[in-house]
Amino acid sequence: RGQGNSRMPPECPDCKRMGQQVKSLKRDRAALSADRQTAHERLVAVESANNQMEADKQRLSHRISHIDNHNSELKYELQQAQLILTNAREAERQMATAVAAGKAEAAALTSRIAEMESSRDAVRRQIADAKKSASDAQMHSATCQKEADQARADLQ
């Protein structure tokens, strides 16, 4: 090659070929640089998406933990409610037994009261009969006394 403004000599075929190879390599390097930039942008986007997925995963993990805790609380409350229900059913059964026993006792007492009232009525009748007998005996005694008095008077 010449210097300055002088005219350049024609290139040799090897130089021409090498010049084309240099241009081609420059084009390839520019394309690789663009590809590298695109790959870097994709990598940044993938890392961002990965970070977002990790944050979502953490939120979901926290939510699952919260749901598990709430579920455990609900299971405990269900167990307590079942225990209360079991106790209430047992109390109801005991009350039904007590009511049945009370009714049987009341029926027995009612029967006993009826027997006592019947006995009382019999005693009242006996008292009335005894009073009548006493009255009859007293009247008979008074009659006898009068007859005796009359007989004494007749004897005198």
mmCIF file of C-alpha atoms in Angstrom:
data_model
loop_
_atom_site.group_PDB
_atom_site.id
_atom_site.type_symbol
_atom_site.label_atom_id
_atom_site.label_comp_id
_atom_site.label_asym_id
_atom_site.label_seq_id
_atom_site.Cartn_x
_atom_site.Cartn_y
_atom_site.Cartn_z
ATOM 1 C CA ARG A 1 0.000 0.000 0.000
ATOM 2 C CA GLY A 2 1.118 3.476 -0.630
ATOM 3 C CA GLN A 3 1.343 6.409 1.677
ATOM 4 C CA GLY A 4 -0.596 9.663 1.756
ATOM 5 C CA ASN A 5 -2.664 10.620 -1.224
ATOM 6 C CA SER A 6 -0.787 8.489 -3.654
ATOM 7 C CA ARG A 7 -2.679 5.952 -5.523
ATOM 8 C CA MET A 8 -2.818 2.454 -3.964
ATOM 9 C CA PRO A 9 -1.395 -0.398 -5.907
ATOM 10 C CA PRO A 10 -3.725 -3.237 -6.778
ATOM 11 C CA GLU A 11 -3.994 -5.865 -4.060
ATOM 12 C CA CYS A 12 -2.721 -9.321 -4.340
ATOM 13 C CA PRO A 13 -5.302 -12.119 -4.323
ATOM 14 C CA ASP A 14 -4.204 -13.391 -0.900
ATOM 15 C CA CYS A 15 -4.492 -9.929 0.620
ATOM 16 C CA LYS A 16 -7.879 -9.483 -0.967
ATOM 17 C CA ARG A 17 -9.013 -12.817 0.351
ATOM 18 C CA MET A 18 -7.659 -12.018 3.805
ATOM 19 C CA GLY A 19 -9.344 -8.631 3.726
ATOM 20 C CA GLN A 20 -12.636 -10.307 2.966
ATOM 21 C CA GLN A 21 -11.996 -12.763 5.770
ATOM 22 C CA VAL A 22 -11.303 -9.865 8.166
ATOM 23 C CA LYS A 23 -14.546 -8.174 7.079
ATOM 24 C CA SER A 24 -16.380 -11.455 7.503
ATOM 25 C CA LEU A 25 -14.800 -11.958 10.945
ATOM 26 C CA LYS A 26 -15.762 -8.398 11.933
ATOM 27 C CA ARG A 27 -19.336 -9.080 10.807
ATOM 28 C CA ASP A 28 -19.285 -12.391 12.756
ATOM 29 C CA ARG A 29 -17.870 -10.598 15.809
ATOM 30 C CA ALA A 30 -20.613 -7.933 15.608
ATOM 31 C CA ALA A 31 -23.243 -10.646 15.232
ATOM 32 C CA LEU A 32 -21.721 -12.557 18.171
ATOM 33 C CA SER A 33 -21.685 -9.365 20.217
ATOM 34 C CA ALA A 34 -25.365 -8.794 19.392
ATOM 35 C CA ASP A 35 -26.086 -12.447 20.188
ATOM 36 C CA ARG A 36 -24.166 -12.096 23.449
ATOM 37 C CA GLN A 37 -26.165 -8.972 24.302
ATOM 38 C CA THR A 38 -29.431 -10.794 23.473
ATOM 39 C CA ALA A 39 -28.298 -13.809 25.526
ATOM 40 C CA HIS A 40 -27.380 -11.496 28.399
ATOM 41 C CA GLU A 41 -30.802 -9.810 28.212
ATOM 42 C CA ARG A 42 -32.454 -13.229 28.149
ATOM 43 C CA LEU A 43 -30.362 -14.326 31.124
ATOM 44 C CA VAL A 44 -31.387 -11.191 33.050
ATOM 45 C CA ALA A 45 -35.047 -11.849 32.155
ATOM 46 C CA VAL A 46 -34.729 -15.520 33.200
ATOM 47 C CA GLU A 47 -33.059 -14.518 36.480
ATOM 48 C CA SER A 48 -35.801 -11.956 37.096
ATOM 49 C CA ALA A 49 -38.476 -14.555 36.359
ATOM 50 C CA ASN A 50 -36.627 -17.033 38.580
ATOM 51 C CA ASN A 51 -36.487 -14.466 41.402
ATOM 52 C CA GLN A 52 -40.202 -13.758 40.947
ATOM 53 C CA MET A 53 -40.942 -17.503 41.019
ATOM 54 C CA GLU A 54 -38.847 -17.856 44.184
ATOM 55 C CA ALA A 55 -40.759 -14.984 45.818
ATOM 56 C CA ASP A 56 -44.057 -16.571 44.730
ATOM 57 C CA LYS A 57 -42.844 -19.904 46.097
ATOM 58 C CA GLN A 58 -41.998 -18.244 49.443
ATOM 59 C CA ARG A 59 -45.436 -16.593 49.566
ATOM 60 C CA LEU A 60 -47.133 -19.888 48.734
ATOM 61 C CA SER A 61 -45.044 -21.702 51.335
ATOM 62 C CA HIS A 62 -46.045 -19.109 53.933
ATOM 63 C CA ARG A 63 -49.703 -19.407 52.868
ATOM 64 C CA ILE A 64 -49.564 -23.220 53.047
ATOM 65 C CA SER A 65 -48.046 -22.981 56.524
ATOM 66 C CA HIS A 66 -50.814 -20.577 57.569
ATOM 67 C CA ILE A 67 -53.478 -22.910 56.123
ATOM 68 C CA ASP A 68 -51.882 -25.916 57.869
ATOM 69 C CA ASN A 69 -51.921 -24.053 61.194
ATOM 70 C CA HIS A 70 -55.535 -23.021 60.679
ATOM 71 C CA ASN A 71 -56.428 -26.589 59.713
ATOM 72 C CA SER A 72 -54.791 -27.856 62.922
ATOM 73 C CA GLU A 73 -56.804 -25.331 64.944
ATOM 74 C CA LEU A 74 -59.995 -26.445 63.207
ATOM 75 C CA LYS A 75 -59.185 -30.112 63.891
ATOM 76 C CA TYR A 76 -58.669 -29.291 67.590
ATOM 77 C CA GLU A 77 -61.958 -27.361 67.720
ATOM 78 C CA LEU A 78 -63.700 -30.289 65.999
ATOM 79 C CA GLN A 79 -62.272 -32.712 68.584
ATOM 80 C CA GLN A 80 -63.476 -30.437 71.385
ATOM 81 C CA ALA A 81 -66.939 -30.169 69.823
ATOM 82 C CA GLN A 82 -67.091 -33.966 69.419
ATOM 83 C CA LEU A 83 -66.076 -34.399 73.077
ATOM 84 C CA ILE A 84 -68.762 -31.919 74.185
ATOM 85 C CA LEU A 85 -71.311 -33.744 72.025
ATOM 86 C CA THR A 86 -70.290 -37.121 73.485
ATOM 87 C CA ASN A 87 -70.550 -35.731 77.016
ATOM 88 C CA ALA A 88 -73.927 -34.151 76.231
ATOM 89 C CA ARG A 89 -75.225 -37.459 74.837
ATOM 90 C CA GLU A 90 -74.031 -39.291 77.966
ATOM 91 C CA ALA A 91 -75.666 -36.663 80.189
ATOM 92 C CA GLU A 92 -78.866 -36.979 78.152
ATOM 93 C CA ARG A 93 -78.772 -40.780 78.547
ATOM 94 C CA GLN A 94 -78.223 -40.445 82.301
ATOM 95 C CA MET A 95 -81.077 -37.946 82.547
ATOM 96 C CA ALA A 96 -83.378 -40.279 80.597
ATOM 97 C CA THR A 97 -82.444 -43.096 82.991
ATOM 98 C CA ALA A 98 -83.043 -40.820 85.984
ATOM 99 C CA VAL A 99 -86.395 -39.666 84.568
ATOM 100 C CA ALA A 100 -87.465 -43.270 83.960
ATOM 101 C CA ALA A 101 -86.402 -44.210 87.497
ATOM 102 C CA GLY A 102 -88.219 -41.131 88.853
ATOM 103 C CA LYS A 103 -91.379 -42.073 86.952
ATOM 104 C CA ALA A 104 -91.198 -45.639 88.281
ATOM 105 C CA GLU A 105 -90.656 -44.303 91.806
ATOM 106 C CA ALA A 106 -93.544 -41.852 91.366
ATOM 107 C CA ALA A 107 -95.799 -44.698 90.163
ATOM 108 C CA ALA A 108 -94.774 -46.803 93.179
ATOM 109 C CA LEU A 109 -95.417 -43.858 95.521
ATOM 110 C CA THR A 110 -98.779 -43.198 93.870
ATOM 111 C CA SER A 111 -99.685 -46.853 94.381
ATOM 112 C CA ARG A 112 -98.467 -46.702 97.998
ATOM 113 C CA ILE A 113 -100.475 -43.494 98.585
ATOM 114 C CA ALA A 114 -103.588 -45.199 97.164
ATOM 115 C CA GLU A 115 -102.997 -48.144 99.512
ATOM 116 C CA MET A 116 -102.533 -45.806 102.490
ATOM 117 C CA GLU A 117 -105.690 -43.861 101.569
ATOM 118 C CA SER A 118 -107.603 -47.145 101.308
ATOM 119 C CA SER A 119 -106.254 -48.192 104.717
ATOM 120 C CA ARG A 120 -107.178 -44.784 106.148
ATOM 121 C CA ASP A 121 -110.694 -45.123 104.776
ATOM 122 C CA ALA A 122 -110.961 -48.598 106.338
ATOM 123 C CA VAL A 123 -109.751 -47.221 109.679
ATOM 124 C CA ARG A 124 -112.293 -44.380 109.439
ATOM 125 C CA ARG A 125 -115.036 -46.925 108.805
ATOM 126 C CA GLN A 126 -113.831 -48.933 111.791
ATOM 127 C CA ILE A 127 -113.812 -45.788 113.927
ATOM 128 C CA ALA A 128 -117.323 -44.921 112.713
ATOM 129 C CA ASP A 129 -118.450 -48.501 113.439
ATOM 130 C CA ALA A 130 -116.805 -48.358 116.864
ATOM 131 C CA LYS A 131 -118.476 -45.018 117.619
ATOM 132 C CA LYS A 132 -121.828 -46.457 116.548
ATOM 133 C CA SER A 133 -121.210 -49.536 118.669
ATOM 134 C CA ALA A 134 -120.209 -47.335 121.611
ATOM 135 C CA SER A 135 -123.303 -45.204 121.091
ATOM 136 C CA ASP A 136 -125.467 -48.301 120.818
ATOM 137 C CA ALA A 137 -123.820 -49.719 123.938
ATOM 138 C CA GLN A 138 -124.322 -46.449 125.777
ATOM 139 C CA MET A 139 -127.999 -46.330 124.752
ATOM 140 C CA HIS A 140 -128.379 -49.968 125.744
ATOM 141 C CA SER A 141 -126.618 -49.240 129.034
ATOM 142 C CA ALA A 142 -128.912 -46.273 129.645
ATOM 143 C CA THR A 143 -131.930 -48.436 128.852
ATOM 144 C CA CYS A 144 -130.638 -51.139 131.138
ATOM 145 C CA GLN A 145 -129.966 -48.566 133.807
ATOM 146 C CA LYS A 146 -133.522 -47.280 133.491
ATOM 147 C CA GLU A 147 -134.894 -50.804 133.637
ATOM 148 C CA ALA A 148 -132.755 -51.520 136.692
ATOM 149 C CA ASP A 149 -133.871 -48.299 138.316
ATOM 150 C CA GLN A 150 -137.460 -49.194 137.481
ATOM 151 C CA ALA A 151 -137.010 -52.705 138.843
ATOM 152 C CA ARG A 152 -135.546 -51.299 142.075
ATOM 153 C CA ALA A 153 -138.395 -48.893 142.323
ATOM 154 C CA ASP A 154 -140.859 -51.709 141.730
ATOM 155 C CA LEU A 155 -139.205 -53.721 144.465
ATOM 156 C CA GLN A 156 -139.623 -51.029 147.043
#
